[in-house]
Every structure is written in C-alpha cells, then in structure tokens.
C-alpha cells in the first residue's frame, strides 16, 4: 500500500486524541446545571466585543442604542457595560490562539456578550491557521444553540432556526488529519447530550411561543451514523410534544423548499446540525434583505452571545468605508439580547424602530458607500424613531 505504517499509526493516534477530547466534553455536559436566571442577578454585565474589520464600527453603534434603551437600568446599577478588545485577527495571529487567554477571561466575567464579526483565516490568507473565534467562543462558553429568526409578515414568513452550535462538521474543523500527500480526513461529531439539548430547546421554544410545527433538517439517508443519530433523537423527543407537528427534510430539498412560495409558509421552527444550519440560515436571511440585516443568538446555560451573521468585510476597512457599513444585523442581535435578559419592552421598541427605518419610512438608506448614510447617522435615526414611539 502507498500509506506507510508510520503514517497510519500517526493518523490513528490523532483520531484517538480527538475521541478523548470529545469524551471529556460529554462528561462536562452531563455535569451542567440549569439555565441562568437573569431576574435573580444583582447586576447583569453586558460585554461588547467589536471583533475586527467593520466589527468595531457597527458594534459601537449597537452599543449606543443599548445604552440609550437601558439608561435607567445603568443608572440604578442593574446593568453594566464592559468593552472587550482583543479579538482582532492581528492579535489572535500573534498569540496563535482563536481567543487569547486574557480576552477569554474577560468574556467569562460577563453574562451576555454583543459581538462584532471576526476574521477567520482561509487558505491563501496572510494569517496562520488559527481556529474561528466564533467556533472557539461557542465551545469555550458552551453556547450550544444558535438561534436565528427570519420574519417577513407580508410574505407569510415567520421562521426560527435552532442550529446546533458545538458539534457536527465544525466541532473539530481545524483538527483534521493529512494522512498522506494524497489523503486528508476531517471529522464530524455528534453526541446524545448535544443532540438532545438542541432539539429539546427547539421544541420548548415552539411550545412557549404557540408554534405548531418543528422541522428537522439532516442528510440522514447518506450520512447515516451522525445525521442518523440526530434524526432518531428528534423523532423520540417529538413524542413528548403531541400538540406539535414534527416532520423532517433533507438539506438539499430544504434549500429548494425555502424558495417555494407555496410551501415555505408552512415552516415555523427548524432544528439542524451545525453545517446545515449555517447554510440554511444564510439562505433564509436573503429573504429579509441579506445577511447584513440578520442577527443571531448563541445560547448556553451560563452564557449567551449575540452577533451579526455576516463577515468582517476587511475590504471595506481597506477602502476607508467602515463608517458606511450597515449596522442592522448587529442591531437586530442587540434586540435579541434585550429580550433574552428580560427587557422585552425595550426589545419590542427596537424591533419596531428597525421595521420603520428599514421598510416603511426609510428616511436614510445604507449603501456601504459615500452616497448612503453612515452607521452613526443610522443609529441616530433609530434612536429618534424610538423616542417617537414613546
């Protein structure tokens, strides 16, 4: 055979290391307690982490809006904002870490985090192969549920996606094995604990919000072990929710059905493994105006992180256009953050203002260039609109 004994043994050893890592993660999941109760906290600490590229420019505007909406809570000492730097690609590359240790320690001092986009190096980039900061944060803080809503009432679209965040094809995405010059292997991971908690979270959300349908998306007809386990678990948990219709679709046909005007209105809550969730939620965001308009929640039992779902757009920074970057995605994430920590009135006001500013009134338009509004002007517009709602 072309593969040497040494190459085979090295690959087996690497696979063994990964198995041990995942087994330890399972034990940590088994030991988890209940979800944090924000109402019982003396103070809620909101971390604001701008990331890199256009991240600081747009996240700073979302922070201004949050501080405006929570002004009384800050004055009373119920809410504190903590600005966290250190997730730039330059610093992460210099430290050879997805998240530098001191930055991770700061993040863990917070209860919820508003995060801007971060650069993930690709082949051919001038950066070392550090892991995605998003993937690392989800693993370090155990943010297992990535929740992305897409709502367009005039088209009958009201979707909420529950994407598993810590397993699947992304779990060990930087730890594949180059066995030989001709053979590379990557791994996908699924556990009973990880699968059960994301599926149960989707059903619990549906139950609490009057939803009547939960849909699983896999490729279990081909990826029989991991996707098969996800689908089997979904079917078992669905039996506990007799008032909710449970169905499943394969990822390829699901991408088609989202553009089928006669079928897409049927979908309500969708639960998916990591990779498929990444693909589908970007497609779904296009109906709402693109990934630049969509926010995302990353929920765990102790921590929660809210972010824009688009990239860091380094070209815009290089061309001096960061101040023209659209902040709507991270502002929607801020609205989700408000709801998550119990400030539903403020969240509703922000969502209403976003609808007015981006759909019905549109006094300002973001183009990404000098012929459009700056993100500072747009944030001012949103706050002026909120004042008008009171």
mmCIF file of C-alpha atoms in Angstrom:
data_model
loop_
_atom_site.group_PDB
_atom_site.id
_atom_site.type_symbol
_atom_site.label_atom_id
_atom_site.label_comp_id
_atom_site.label_asym_id
_atom_site.label_seq_id
_atom_site.Cartn_x
_atom_site.Cartn_y
_atom_site.Cartn_z
ATOM 1 C CA UNK A 1 0.000 0.000 0.000
ATOM 2 C CA UNK A 2 1.120 3.615 -0.572
ATOM 3 C CA UNK A 3 0.403 4.556 3.058
ATOM 4 C CA UNK A 4 3.276 3.749 5.386
ATOM 5 C CA UNK A 5 2.827 2.082 8.750
ATOM 6 C CA UNK A 6 4.105 5.254 10.426
ATOM 7 C CA UNK A 7 1.513 7.400 8.634
ATOM 8 C CA UNK A 8 -1.269 5.012 9.584
ATOM 9 C CA UNK A 9 -0.215 4.938 13.235
ATOM 10 C CA UNK A 10 0.056 8.748 13.363
ATOM 11 C CA UNK A 11 -3.467 9.112 11.962
ATOM 12 C CA UNK A 12 -4.813 6.564 14.461
ATOM 13 C CA UNK A 13 -3.116 8.387 17.321
ATOM 14 C CA UNK A 14 -4.591 11.724 16.231
ATOM 15 C CA UNK A 15 -8.044 10.203 15.992
ATOM 16 C CA UNK A 16 -7.606 8.748 19.465
ATOM 17 C CA UNK A 17 -6.755 12.189 20.857
ATOM 18 C CA UNK A 18 -9.934 13.600 19.352
ATOM 19 C CA UNK A 19 -12.014 10.820 20.876
ATOM 20 C CA UNK A 20 -10.579 11.541 24.331
ATOM 21 C CA UNK A 21 -11.323 15.277 23.917
ATOM 22 C CA UNK A 22 -14.932 14.588 22.975
ATOM 23 C CA UNK A 23 -15.407 12.090 25.804
ATOM 24 C CA UNK A 24 -14.299 14.767 28.278
ATOM 25 C CA UNK A 25 -16.767 17.206 26.717
ATOM 26 C CA UNK A 26 -19.579 14.694 27.207
ATOM 27 C CA UNK A 27 -18.750 14.466 30.908
ATOM 28 C CA UNK A 28 -18.853 18.267 31.191
ATOM 29 C CA UNK A 29 -22.276 18.338 29.534
ATOM 30 C CA UNK A 30 -23.562 15.704 31.941
ATOM 31 C CA UNK A 31 -22.487 17.867 34.880
ATOM 32 C CA UNK A 32 -24.242 21.038 33.704
ATOM 33 C CA UNK A 33 -26.785 22.794 35.875
ATOM 34 C CA UNK A 34 -29.867 24.798 34.908
ATOM 35 C CA UNK A 35 -30.091 27.922 32.761
ATOM 36 C CA UNK A 36 -29.111 31.202 34.427
ATOM 37 C CA UNK A 37 -31.989 33.307 35.787
ATOM 38 C CA UNK A 38 -31.234 36.942 34.957
ATOM 39 C CA UNK A 39 -34.011 38.212 37.235
ATOM 40 C CA UNK A 40 -32.117 36.835 40.228
ATOM 41 C CA UNK A 41 -28.864 38.638 39.430
ATOM 42 C CA UNK A 42 -27.873 41.796 41.324
ATOM 43 C CA UNK A 43 -26.264 43.118 38.134
ATOM 44 C CA UNK A 44 -26.270 41.984 34.509
ATOM 45 C CA UNK A 45 -22.908 42.517 32.815
ATOM 46 C CA UNK A 46 -23.145 43.056 29.059
ATOM 47 C CA UNK A 47 -19.842 42.562 27.271
ATOM 48 C CA UNK A 48 -19.330 44.429 23.992
ATOM 49 C CA UNK A 49 -16.663 42.857 21.800
ATOM 50 C CA UNK A 50 -16.174 44.649 18.486
ATOM 51 C CA UNK A 51 -14.110 41.959 16.773
ATOM 52 C CA UNK A 52 -12.230 43.191 13.712
ATOM 53 C CA UNK A 53 -12.788 44.600 10.240
ATOM 54 C CA UNK A 54 -16.023 46.595 10.259
ATOM 55 C CA UNK A 55 -16.953 44.994 13.584
ATOM 56 C CA UNK A 56 -15.965 47.839 15.928
ATOM 57 C CA UNK A 57 -17.695 50.419 13.715
ATOM 58 C CA UNK A 58 -21.080 48.682 13.659
ATOM 59 C CA UNK A 59 -20.969 47.147 17.145
ATOM 60 C CA UNK A 60 -20.227 50.549 18.629
ATOM 61 C CA UNK A 61 -23.484 51.856 17.174
ATOM 62 C CA UNK A 62 -25.455 48.928 18.600
ATOM 63 C CA UNK A 63 -23.871 49.632 21.981
ATOM 64 C CA UNK A 64 -25.028 53.272 21.786
ATOM 65 C CA UNK A 65 -28.592 52.090 21.164
ATOM 66 C CA UNK A 66 -28.447 49.589 24.035
ATOM 67 C CA UNK A 67 -27.117 52.248 26.395
ATOM 68 C CA UNK A 68 -29.932 54.562 25.281
ATOM 69 C CA UNK A 69 -32.600 51.922 25.892
ATOM 70 C CA UNK A 70 -31.127 50.785 29.214
ATOM 71 C CA UNK A 71 -30.119 54.201 30.547
ATOM 72 C CA UNK A 72 -32.268 53.925 33.676
ATOM 73 C CA UNK A 73 -31.043 50.386 34.386
ATOM 74 C CA UNK A 74 -27.423 51.504 34.132
ATOM 75 C CA UNK A 75 -28.084 54.431 36.480
ATOM 76 C CA UNK A 76 -29.676 52.055 39.012
ATOM 77 C CA UNK A 77 -26.702 49.689 38.797
ATOM 78 C CA UNK A 78 -28.799 46.837 37.388
ATOM 79 C CA UNK A 79 -26.851 46.765 34.111
ATOM 80 C CA UNK A 80 -23.176 47.344 33.396
ATOM 81 C CA UNK A 81 -21.438 47.530 30.025
ATOM 82 C CA UNK A 82 -17.942 46.085 29.643
ATOM 83 C CA UNK A 83 -15.989 46.805 26.438
ATOM 84 C CA UNK A 84 -13.688 43.938 25.467
ATOM 85 C CA UNK A 85 -10.935 44.343 22.893
ATOM 86 C CA UNK A 86 -8.511 41.654 21.830
ATOM 87 C CA UNK A 87 -10.330 39.648 19.156
ATOM 88 C CA UNK A 88 -8.686 41.293 16.161
ATOM 89 C CA UNK A 89 -7.114 38.926 13.664
ATOM 90 C CA UNK A 90 -3.755 40.652 14.191
ATOM 91 C CA UNK A 91 -3.724 39.899 17.919
ATOM 92 C CA UNK A 92 -5.135 36.398 17.526
ATOM 93 C CA UNK A 93 -2.482 35.611 14.916
ATOM 94 C CA UNK A 94 0.300 36.993 17.113
ATOM 95 C CA UNK A 95 -0.906 34.900 20.049
ATOM 96 C CA UNK A 96 -1.530 31.848 17.820
ATOM 97 C CA UNK A 97 -4.929 31.439 19.502
ATOM 98 C CA UNK A 98 -8.526 31.674 18.364
ATOM 99 C CA UNK A 99 -9.245 33.645 21.548
ATOM 100 C CA UNK A 100 -6.313 34.993 23.595
ATOM 101 C CA UNK A 101 -6.388 33.835 27.218
ATOM 102 C CA UNK A 102 -6.856 37.304 28.729
ATOM 103 C CA UNK A 103 -9.702 38.071 26.319
ATOM 104 C CA UNK A 104 -11.416 34.792 27.171
ATOM 105 C CA UNK A 105 -11.121 35.610 30.872
ATOM 106 C CA UNK A 106 -12.806 38.982 30.248
ATOM 107 C CA UNK A 107 -15.602 37.341 28.264
ATOM 108 C CA UNK A 108 -16.244 34.919 31.116
ATOM 109 C CA UNK A 109 -16.755 37.859 33.503
ATOM 110 C CA UNK A 110 -19.878 38.822 31.507
ATOM 111 C CA UNK A 111 -23.352 37.312 31.456
ATOM 112 C CA UNK A 112 -24.194 38.195 27.862
ATOM 113 C CA UNK A 113 -21.978 39.380 25.020
ATOM 114 C CA UNK A 114 -22.683 41.549 21.978
ATOM 115 C CA UNK A 115 -20.060 40.576 19.417
ATOM 116 C CA UNK A 116 -18.978 42.024 16.111
ATOM 117 C CA UNK A 117 -17.717 39.890 13.202
ATOM 118 C CA UNK A 118 -14.230 38.366 13.310
ATOM 119 C CA UNK A 119 -11.914 37.269 10.511
ATOM 120 C CA UNK A 120 -11.358 33.532 10.037
ATOM 121 C CA UNK A 121 -8.189 32.822 8.017
ATOM 122 C CA UNK A 122 -8.643 30.941 4.768
ATOM 123 C CA UNK A 123 -6.096 29.120 2.643
ATOM 124 C CA UNK A 124 -4.036 31.754 0.865
ATOM 125 C CA UNK A 125 -4.611 34.446 3.504
ATOM 126 C CA UNK A 126 -1.557 36.045 5.131
ATOM 127 C CA UNK A 127 -2.603 34.723 8.541
ATOM 128 C CA UNK A 128 -1.744 31.455 10.339
ATOM 129 C CA UNK A 129 -4.395 28.732 10.531
ATOM 130 C CA UNK A 130 -5.983 29.816 13.824
ATOM 131 C CA UNK A 131 -9.423 28.447 14.579
ATOM 132 C CA UNK A 132 -12.516 30.574 14.036
ATOM 133 C CA UNK A 133 -13.076 32.852 17.034
ATOM 134 C CA UNK A 134 -16.807 32.160 16.726
ATOM 135 C CA UNK A 135 -16.328 28.404 16.867
ATOM 136 C CA UNK A 136 -13.903 28.729 19.773
ATOM 137 C CA UNK A 137 -16.239 31.017 21.743
ATOM 138 C CA UNK A 138 -19.154 28.675 21.243
ATOM 139 C CA UNK A 139 -17.071 25.794 22.561
ATOM 140 C CA UNK A 140 -15.396 27.665 25.440
ATOM 141 C CA UNK A 141 -18.685 29.155 26.676
ATOM 142 C CA UNK A 142 -20.716 26.106 25.622
ATOM 143 C CA UNK A 143 -23.109 28.176 23.511
ATOM 144 C CA UNK A 144 -24.873 25.196 22.066
ATOM 145 C CA UNK A 145 -27.943 26.835 20.479
ATOM 146 C CA UNK A 146 -27.560 29.271 17.598
ATOM 147 C CA UNK A 147 -30.974 30.916 17.211
ATOM 148 C CA UNK A 148 -31.732 32.932 14.070
ATOM 149 C CA UNK A 149 -35.196 34.394 13.405
ATOM 150 C CA UNK A 150 -36.358 35.491 9.943
ATOM 151 C CA UNK A 151 -39.692 37.317 9.799
ATOM 152 C CA UNK A 152 -41.327 38.892 6.731
ATOM 153 C CA UNK A 153 -45.038 39.195 7.544
ATOM 154 C CA UNK A 154 -46.076 40.376 4.100
ATOM 155 C CA UNK A 155 -44.710 37.132 2.616
ATOM 156 C CA UNK A 156 -46.080 34.899 5.352
ATOM 157 C CA UNK A 157 -42.560 34.079 6.541
ATOM 158 C CA UNK A 158 -42.035 33.556 10.275
ATOM 159 C CA UNK A 159 -39.106 31.188 10.777
ATOM 160 C CA UNK A 160 -36.952 30.492 13.811
ATOM 161 C CA UNK A 161 -33.875 28.340 13.220
ATOM 162 C CA UNK A 162 -32.217 26.354 16.005
ATOM 163 C CA UNK A 163 -28.761 25.442 14.758
ATOM 164 C CA UNK A 164 -26.624 23.129 16.889
ATOM 165 C CA UNK A 165 -23.529 25.149 17.647
ATOM 166 C CA UNK A 166 -20.846 22.956 19.200
ATOM 167 C CA UNK A 167 -20.833 19.684 17.272
ATOM 168 C CA UNK A 168 -21.208 18.459 13.707
ATOM 169 C CA UNK A 169 -18.703 19.242 10.974
ATOM 170 C CA UNK A 170 -17.386 22.362 12.741
ATOM 171 C CA UNK A 171 -16.604 20.780 16.116
ATOM 172 C CA UNK A 172 -13.042 19.806 15.188
ATOM 173 C CA UNK A 173 -12.791 21.719 11.921
ATOM 174 C CA UNK A 174 -9.142 22.674 12.380
ATOM 175 C CA UNK A 175 -8.087 19.215 13.608
ATOM 176 C CA UNK A 176 -8.381 17.072 10.507
ATOM 177 C CA UNK A 177 -5.545 14.766 9.501
ATOM 178 C CA UNK A 178 -3.342 14.905 6.399
ATOM 179 C CA UNK A 179 -2.659 11.190 6.385
ATOM 180 C CA UNK A 180 -0.564 11.223 3.212
ATOM 181 C CA UNK A 181 0.059 13.696 0.410
ATOM 182 C CA UNK A 182 -2.994 12.206 -1.304
ATOM 183 C CA UNK A 183 -5.356 11.676 1.624
ATOM 184 C CA UNK A 184 -6.912 14.171 4.034
ATOM 185 C CA UNK A 185 -9.621 13.338 6.579
ATOM 186 C CA UNK A 186 -11.934 15.629 8.521
ATOM 187 C CA UNK A 187 -14.375 14.578 11.221
ATOM 188 C CA UNK A 188 -17.978 15.274 12.195
ATOM 189 C CA UNK A 189 -19.110 14.824 15.788
ATOM 190 C CA UNK A 190 -22.487 14.061 17.347
ATOM 191 C CA UNK A 191 -23.309 13.177 20.957
ATOM 192 C CA UNK A 192 -26.505 12.148 22.680
ATOM 193 C CA UNK A 193 -26.234 15.071 25.104
ATOM 194 C CA UNK A 194 -25.527 17.698 22.449
ATOM 195 C CA UNK A 195 -28.265 16.466 20.158
ATOM 196 C CA UNK A 196 -30.897 16.143 22.867
ATOM 197 C CA UNK A 197 -30.404 19.638 24.269
ATOM 198 C CA UNK A 198 -30.654 21.476 20.932
ATOM 199 C CA UNK A 199 -33.722 19.511 19.823
ATOM 200 C CA UNK A 200 -35.420 19.928 23.179
ATOM 201 C CA UNK A 201 -34.645 23.667 23.122
ATOM 202 C CA UNK A 202 -36.383 23.947 19.728
ATOM 203 C CA UNK A 203 -39.486 22.115 20.945
ATOM 204 C CA UNK A 204 -39.588 24.129 24.181
ATOM 205 C CA UNK A 205 -39.386 27.362 22.188
ATOM 206 C CA UNK A 206 -42.225 26.176 19.957
ATOM 207 C CA UNK A 207 -44.333 25.228 22.969
ATOM 208 C CA UNK A 208 -43.711 28.536 24.760
ATOM 209 C CA UNK A 209 -44.439 30.653 21.686
ATOM 210 C CA UNK A 210 -47.530 28.948 20.318
ATOM 211 C CA UNK A 211 -45.779 27.328 17.357
ATOM 212 C CA UNK A 212 -47.379 24.227 15.903
ATOM 213 C CA UNK A 213 -44.576 22.751 13.782
ATOM 214 C CA UNK A 214 -40.955 21.786 14.334
ATOM 215 C CA UNK A 215 -38.897 20.565 11.384
ATOM 216 C CA UNK A 216 -35.595 18.671 11.499
ATOM 217 C CA UNK A 217 -33.131 19.029 8.614
ATOM 218 C CA UNK A 218 -30.458 16.366 8.018
ATOM 219 C CA UNK A 219 -28.901 14.219 5.307
ATOM 220 C CA UNK A 220 -29.582 11.045 7.264
ATOM 221 C CA UNK A 221 -30.180 8.998 4.114
ATOM 222 C CA UNK A 222 -26.470 9.372 3.268
ATOM 223 C CA UNK A 223 -24.701 10.432 6.486
ATOM 224 C CA UNK A 224 -26.207 7.547 8.373
ATOM 225 C CA UNK A 225 -24.300 7.500 11.675
ATOM 226 C CA UNK A 226 -24.168 11.129 12.821
ATOM 227 C CA UNK A 227 -27.129 12.590 10.921
ATOM 228 C CA UNK A 228 -28.992 9.354 11.586
ATOM 229 C CA UNK A 229 -28.474 9.796 15.326
ATOM 230 C CA UNK A 230 -29.711 13.404 15.115
ATOM 231 C CA UNK A 231 -32.872 12.339 13.279
ATOM 232 C CA UNK A 232 -33.559 9.360 15.567
ATOM 233 C CA UNK A 233 -33.226 11.624 18.620
ATOM 234 C CA UNK A 234 -35.564 14.184 17.025
ATOM 235 C CA UNK A 235 -38.244 11.559 16.459
ATOM 236 C CA UNK A 236 -38.003 10.296 20.046
ATOM 237 C CA UNK A 237 -38.209 13.767 21.627
ATOM 238 C CA UNK A 238 -41.089 14.745 19.312
ATOM 239 C CA UNK A 239 -43.236 12.095 21.038
ATOM 240 C CA UNK A 240 -43.124 14.213 24.199
ATOM 241 C CA UNK A 241 -44.840 17.129 22.399
ATOM 242 C CA UNK A 242 -48.079 15.683 20.989
ATOM 243 C CA UNK A 243 -49.529 19.124 20.233
ATOM 244 C CA UNK A 244 -46.713 19.963 17.824
ATOM 245 C CA UNK A 245 -46.355 18.536 14.327
ATOM 246 C CA UNK A 246 -42.859 17.122 13.786
ATOM 247 C CA UNK A 247 -41.502 16.489 10.308
ATOM 248 C CA UNK A 248 -38.089 16.175 8.683
ATOM 249 C CA UNK A 249 -36.475 17.174 5.406
ATOM 250 C CA UNK A 250 -33.111 16.525 3.787
ATOM 251 C CA UNK A 251 -30.824 19.535 3.471
ATOM 252 C CA UNK A 252 -30.774 19.576 -0.331
ATOM 253 C CA UNK A 253 -34.553 19.642 -0.801
ATOM 254 C CA UNK A 254 -34.964 22.027 2.155
ATOM 255 C CA UNK A 255 -32.843 24.646 0.407
ATOM 256 C CA UNK A 256 -35.240 24.366 -2.531
ATOM 257 C CA UNK A 257 -38.418 24.469 -0.441
ATOM 258 C CA UNK A 258 -37.435 27.747 1.200
ATOM 259 C CA UNK A 259 -37.877 29.440 -2.178
ATOM 260 C CA UNK A 260 -41.117 27.579 -2.934
ATOM 261 C CA UNK A 261 -43.786 30.197 -2.220
ATOM 262 C CA UNK A 262 -46.464 27.535 -1.820
ATOM 263 C CA UNK A 263 -44.543 25.572 0.844
ATOM 264 C CA UNK A 264 -42.251 27.942 2.718
ATOM 265 C CA UNK A 265 -45.076 29.481 4.750
ATOM 266 C CA UNK A 266 -45.572 26.087 6.411
ATOM 267 C CA UNK A 267 -42.199 26.137 8.191
ATOM 268 C CA UNK A 268 -42.081 27.586 11.696
ATOM 269 C CA UNK A 269 -39.305 26.226 13.933
ATOM 270 C CA UNK A 270 -36.414 24.423 12.248
ATOM 271 C CA UNK A 271 -33.696 22.466 14.091
ATOM 272 C CA UNK A 272 -30.480 21.455 12.326
ATOM 273 C CA UNK A 273 -26.933 20.191 12.815
ATOM 274 C CA UNK A 274 -24.181 22.784 12.678
ATOM 275 C CA UNK A 275 -23.124 22.858 8.999
ATOM 276 C CA UNK A 276 -26.640 22.658 7.566
ATOM 277 C CA UNK A 277 -27.770 25.385 9.937
ATOM 278 C CA UNK A 278 -25.012 27.676 8.721
ATOM 279 C CA UNK A 279 -26.068 27.177 5.088
ATOM 280 C CA UNK A 280 -29.826 27.388 5.541
ATOM 281 C CA UNK A 281 -29.834 30.461 7.784
ATOM 282 C CA UNK A 282 -27.755 32.448 5.299
ATOM 283 C CA UNK A 283 -30.198 31.480 2.546
ATOM 284 C CA UNK A 284 -33.160 32.403 4.759
ATOM 285 C CA UNK A 285 -31.633 35.786 5.606
ATOM 286 C CA UNK A 286 -31.692 36.716 1.905
ATOM 287 C CA UNK A 287 -35.480 36.926 2.028
ATOM 288 C CA UNK A 288 -35.159 39.528 4.771
ATOM 289 C CA UNK A 289 -32.623 41.596 2.850
ATOM 290 C CA UNK A 290 -29.397 39.627 3.186
ATOM 291 C CA UNK A 291 -27.057 38.541 5.965
ATOM 292 C CA UNK A 292 -26.342 42.205 6.667
ATOM 293 C CA UNK A 293 -29.855 42.529 8.081
ATOM 294 C CA UNK A 294 -29.986 39.392 10.248
ATOM 295 C CA UNK A 295 -28.978 38.946 13.859
ATOM 296 C CA UNK A 296 -28.101 35.780 15.697
ATOM 297 C CA UNK A 297 -28.272 34.481 19.269
ATOM 298 C CA UNK A 298 -25.887 31.889 20.694
ATOM 299 C CA UNK A 299 -27.383 30.483 23.866
ATOM 300 C CA UNK A 300 -25.900 28.338 26.595
ATOM 301 C CA UNK A 301 -26.922 27.624 30.164
ATOM 302 C CA UNK A 302 -24.458 30.099 31.743
ATOM 303 C CA UNK A 303 -23.525 32.464 28.910
ATOM 304 C CA UNK A 304 -25.176 33.934 25.821
ATOM 305 C CA UNK A 305 -23.594 35.732 22.869
ATOM 306 C CA UNK A 306 -25.392 37.822 20.245
ATOM 307 C CA UNK A 307 -23.823 38.731 16.909
ATOM 308 C CA UNK A 308 -24.184 39.779 13.308
ATOM 309 C CA UNK A 309 -24.138 36.807 10.941
ATOM 310 C CA UNK A 310 -22.063 38.441 8.206
ATOM 311 C CA UNK A 311 -18.285 38.644 7.916
ATOM 312 C CA UNK A 312 -15.768 41.306 8.884
ATOM 313 C CA UNK A 313 -15.522 42.879 5.392
ATOM 314 C CA UNK A 314 -11.806 43.820 5.527
ATOM 315 C CA UNK A 315 -12.058 45.319 2.032
ATOM 316 C CA UNK A 316 -14.460 47.983 3.328
ATOM 317 C CA UNK A 317 -11.919 48.901 6.001
ATOM 318 C CA UNK A 318 -9.065 48.984 3.487
ATOM 319 C CA UNK A 319 -11.111 51.315 1.290
ATOM 320 C CA UNK A 320 -11.985 53.602 4.207
ATOM 321 C CA UNK A 321 -15.676 52.687 4.147
ATOM 322 C CA UNK A 322 -16.134 51.173 7.619
ATOM 323 C CA UNK A 323 -18.293 54.100 8.717
ATOM 324 C CA UNK A 324 -20.724 53.279 5.890
ATOM 325 C CA UNK A 325 -21.121 49.609 6.895
ATOM 326 C CA UNK A 326 -24.723 48.596 7.599
ATOM 327 C CA UNK A 327 -25.216 48.040 11.369
ATOM 328 C CA UNK A 328 -28.683 46.472 11.076
ATOM 329 C CA UNK A 329 -27.515 42.906 11.652
ATOM 330 C CA UNK A 330 -25.776 43.615 14.940
ATOM 331 C CA UNK A 331 -28.607 45.957 15.994
ATOM 332 C CA UNK A 332 -31.068 43.095 15.474
ATOM 333 C CA UNK A 333 -28.738 40.979 17.589
ATOM 334 C CA UNK A 334 -28.955 43.684 20.261
ATOM 335 C CA UNK A 335 -32.762 43.434 20.157
ATOM 336 C CA UNK A 336 -32.475 39.676 20.704
ATOM 337 C CA UNK A 337 -30.104 40.316 23.618
ATOM 338 C CA UNK A 338 -32.607 42.661 25.270
ATOM 339 C CA UNK A 339 -35.351 40.054 25.025
ATOM 340 C CA UNK A 340 -33.077 37.317 26.359
ATOM 341 C CA UNK A 341 -32.196 39.196 29.561
ATOM 342 C CA UNK A 342 -35.799 40.182 30.259
ATOM 343 C CA UNK A 343 -36.153 43.659 28.750
ATOM 344 C CA UNK A 344 -38.934 42.748 26.330
ATOM 345 C CA UNK A 345 -40.435 46.259 26.159
ATOM 346 C CA UNK A 346 -37.127 47.721 25.024
ATOM 347 C CA UNK A 347 -36.612 44.844 22.597
ATOM 348 C CA UNK A 348 -40.047 45.344 21.039
ATOM 349 C CA UNK A 349 -39.388 49.068 20.633
ATOM 350 C CA UNK A 350 -36.084 48.387 18.886
ATOM 351 C CA UNK A 351 -37.632 45.840 16.509
ATOM 352 C CA UNK A 352 -40.440 48.287 15.726
ATOM 353 C CA UNK A 353 -37.957 51.071 15.030
ATOM 354 C CA UNK A 354 -35.923 48.792 12.769
ATOM 355 C CA UNK A 355 -39.035 47.984 10.737
ATOM 356 C CA UNK A 356 -39.856 51.680 10.384
ATOM 357 C CA UNK A 357 -36.309 52.686 9.483
ATOM 358 C CA UNK A 358 -35.634 49.852 7.024
ATOM 359 C CA UNK A 359 -39.045 49.077 5.497
ATOM 360 C CA UNK A 360 -41.881 51.559 5.905
ATOM 361 C CA UNK A 361 -40.292 55.007 6.305
ATOM 362 C CA UNK A 362 -36.668 54.649 5.141
ATOM 363 C CA UNK A 363 -35.576 58.251 5.575
ATOM 364 C CA UNK A 364 -31.992 57.065 5.429
ATOM 365 C CA UNK A 365 -30.538 54.360 3.211
ATOM 366 C CA UNK A 366 -27.352 52.388 3.827
ATOM 367 C CA UNK A 367 -25.398 51.681 0.623
ATOM 368 C CA UNK A 368 -21.934 50.928 2.009
ATOM 369 C CA UNK A 369 -20.580 53.965 0.130
ATOM 370 C CA UNK A 370 -20.463 57.736 0.390
ATOM 371 C CA UNK A 371 -23.836 58.051 -1.353
ATOM 372 C CA UNK A 372 -25.523 56.412 1.646
ATOM 373 C CA UNK A 373 -25.862 57.129 5.345
ATOM 374 C CA UNK A 374 -23.113 56.430 7.866
ATOM 375 C CA UNK A 375 -23.784 53.900 10.583
ATOM 376 C CA UNK A 376 -23.654 56.693 13.157
ATOM 377 C CA UNK A 377 -26.384 58.576 11.292
ATOM 378 C CA UNK A 378 -28.441 55.402 11.035
ATOM 379 C CA UNK A 379 -28.125 54.665 14.758
ATOM 380 C CA UNK A 380 -29.234 58.241 15.475
ATOM 381 C CA UNK A 381 -32.223 57.689 13.170
ATOM 382 C CA UNK A 382 -33.215 54.551 15.092
ATOM 383 C CA UNK A 383 -32.983 56.289 18.455
ATOM 384 C CA UNK A 384 -35.009 59.255 17.173
ATOM 385 C CA UNK A 385 -37.622 56.785 15.940
ATOM 386 C CA UNK A 386 -37.754 55.045 19.331
ATOM 387 C CA UNK A 387 -38.285 58.396 21.033
ATOM 388 C CA UNK A 388 -41.223 58.966 18.721
ATOM 389 C CA UNK A 389 -42.796 55.669 19.803
ATOM 390 C CA UNK A 390 -42.992 56.681 23.449
#
